[in-house]
Amino acid sequence: MWSLLVVCVLSSGPETGPDVRSASPEVLAELKQSLQTGSLVLSQGDCLAVKVFSRSSYTHVGGVVVRDGEVFVYDSMNGTGVRKTPLDEYLRLQTPSQIHVVHPKQPFTPEGATAYETHLDGQLGRRYAIKHHLTG
């Protein structure tokens, strides 16, 4: 989780992305091309606890890793924990459908990208929880 927060602090502001359920293949290809390791994909869901705690309209964030031309999104879901999902599948699962994208101000160095991916891979399967934030 902390790596996503650090990247967000060092990132440019969010761009409104496509409505992923009705976007053409060309729009989705353009989105895929624009993403880089360290990009964040934000969405607005209906989780009241997250909205109250974060004081943000965004309720979900996924960290992007581009490896060998493939784009993956790392996120955490209730019941699943931290997961790594190919971008196409991640977008298909998004509800609501509007996404916002934040890119790092400067691209990660190859070493930074590797460290970021290694850290996220180490989190795979970690349980989803906001309880520690709510209880201190």
Coordinates of C-alpha atoms in Angstrom, one line a residue:
M1 CA 0.0 0.0 0.0
W2 CA 2.7 2.5 0.9
S3 CA 4.3 2.2 -2.5
L4 CA 1.1 3.3 -4.1
L5 CA 0.8 6.3 -1.8
V6 CA 4.4 7.4 -2.5
V7 CA 3.8 7.2 -6.3
C8 CA 0.6 9.2 -5.9
V9 CA 2.5 12.0 -4.1
L10 CA 5.1 12.1 -6.9
S11 CA 2.6 12.0 -9.7
S12 CA 0.9 14.5 -11.9
G13 CA -2.8 15.1 -11.5
P14 CA -5.5 12.6 -12.6
E15 CA -6.7 12.5 -16.2
T16 CA -10.2 11.4 -16.8
G17 CA -10.0 8.1 -18.6
P18 CA -12.5 6.4 -20.9
D19 CA -15.8 4.9 -20.0
V20 CA -14.3 1.4 -20.1
R21 CA -17.5 -0.5 -20.8
S22 CA -18.4 1.5 -23.9
A23 CA -14.9 2.5 -25.2
S24 CA -13.9 1.4 -28.6
P25 CA -10.9 -0.9 -29.1
E26 CA -9.0 2.1 -30.4
V27 CA -9.6 4.0 -27.2
L28 CA -8.6 1.1 -25.1
A29 CA -5.4 0.6 -27.2
E30 CA -4.6 4.3 -26.7
L31 CA -5.1 3.9 -22.9
K32 CA -2.9 0.8 -22.8
Q33 CA -0.2 2.7 -24.8
S34 CA -0.2 5.7 -22.4
L35 CA 0.2 3.6 -19.3
Q36 CA 3.7 3.1 -17.8
T37 CA 5.0 1.3 -14.7
G38 CA 4.0 3.5 -11.8
S39 CA 0.8 4.8 -13.4
L40 CA -2.2 4.7 -11.1
V41 CA -5.7 3.8 -12.2
L42 CA -8.3 5.3 -9.9
S43 CA -12.1 4.7 -9.8
Q44 CA -15.1 5.8 -7.9
G45 CA -17.1 3.1 -6.3
D46 CA -19.7 2.9 -3.5
C47 CA -17.5 1.9 -0.5
L48 CA -18.7 4.4 2.2
A49 CA -15.9 3.4 4.6
V50 CA -13.2 4.3 2.1
K51 CA -14.9 7.5 1.2
V52 CA -15.2 8.6 4.8
F53 CA -11.6 7.6 5.8
S54 CA -9.9 9.0 2.7
R55 CA -12.1 12.1 2.2
S56 CA -11.9 11.4 -1.5
S57 CA -14.3 10.5 -4.2
Y58 CA -11.9 7.8 -5.3
T59 CA -12.5 4.5 -3.6
H60 CA -10.2 2.2 -5.5
V61 CA -6.6 2.5 -6.8
G62 CA -4.6 0.1 -8.9
G63 CA -0.8 0.3 -9.5
V64 CA 0.3 -0.4 -13.1
V65 CA 3.3 -2.5 -14.1
V66 CA 4.3 -2.8 -17.8
R67 CA 6.4 -5.9 -18.4
D68 CA 7.5 -7.2 -21.8
G69 CA 4.8 -5.1 -23.5
E70 CA 2.0 -6.5 -21.2
V71 CA 0.2 -4.1 -18.9
F72 CA -0.9 -5.4 -15.4
V73 CA -2.8 -3.8 -12.6
Y74 CA -2.1 -4.6 -9.0
D75 CA -4.9 -3.9 -6.6
S76 CA -6.6 -5.3 -3.5
M77 CA -10.2 -6.5 -3.3
N78 CA -12.3 -7.7 -0.4
G79 CA -12.2 -11.5 -0.3
T80 CA -9.3 -11.8 -2.8
G81 CA -6.6 -9.7 -1.3
V82 CA -3.8 -8.2 -3.5
R83 CA -4.0 -9.5 -7.0
K84 CA -2.3 -9.0 -10.4
T85 CA -4.7 -8.7 -13.3
P86 CA -4.0 -8.1 -17.0
L87 CA -5.3 -4.6 -17.9
D88 CA -8.0 -5.8 -20.3
E89 CA -9.5 -8.1 -17.6
Y90 CA -9.1 -5.4 -15.0
L91 CA -11.1 -2.9 -17.1
R92 CA -13.8 -5.4 -17.9
L93 CA -14.3 -5.9 -14.1
Q94 CA -14.5 -2.2 -13.2
T95 CA -17.7 -0.9 -11.8
P96 CA -18.4 1.9 -12.1
S97 CA -17.0 2.2 -15.5
Q98 CA -15.3 5.6 -15.4
I99 CA -11.6 5.5 -14.6
H100 CA -9.0 8.2 -13.9
V101 CA -5.3 7.8 -14.6
V102 CA -2.3 9.4 -12.8
H103 CA 1.2 9.1 -14.3
P104 CA 4.5 9.6 -12.5
K105 CA 6.0 13.1 -13.2
Q106 CA 9.1 11.3 -14.5
P107 CA 9.2 7.7 -15.7
F108 CA 10.7 5.2 -13.4
T109 CA 14.3 4.2 -14.0
P110 CA 14.7 0.5 -15.0
E111 CA 15.9 -0.2 -11.4
G112 CA 13.0 1.7 -9.9
A113 CA 10.5 -0.2 -12.1
T114 CA 12.0 -3.5 -11.1
A115 CA 12.0 -2.6 -7.4
Y116 CA 8.3 -1.4 -7.7
E117 CA 7.3 -4.6 -9.4
T118 CA 9.2 -6.8 -6.9
H119 CA 7.5 -5.0 -4.0
L120 CA 4.0 -5.5 -5.5
D121 CA 4.7 -9.1 -6.3
G122 CA 5.7 -9.6 -2.7
Q123 CA 2.2 -8.3 -1.7
L124 CA 0.2 -10.8 -3.9
G125 CA -2.3 -12.6 -1.8
R126 CA -2.1 -10.2 1.1
R127 CA -5.5 -9.8 2.7
Y128 CA -7.6 -6.7 1.9
A129 CA -8.4 -4.7 5.0
I130 CA -9.2 -1.2 6.1
K131 CA -9.8 -2.1 9.7
H132 CA -6.4 -1.0 10.9
H133 CA -7.0 2.4 9.4
L134 CA -10.4 2.7 11.1
T135 CA -9.2 1.5 14.5
G136 CA -5.7 3.0 14.7

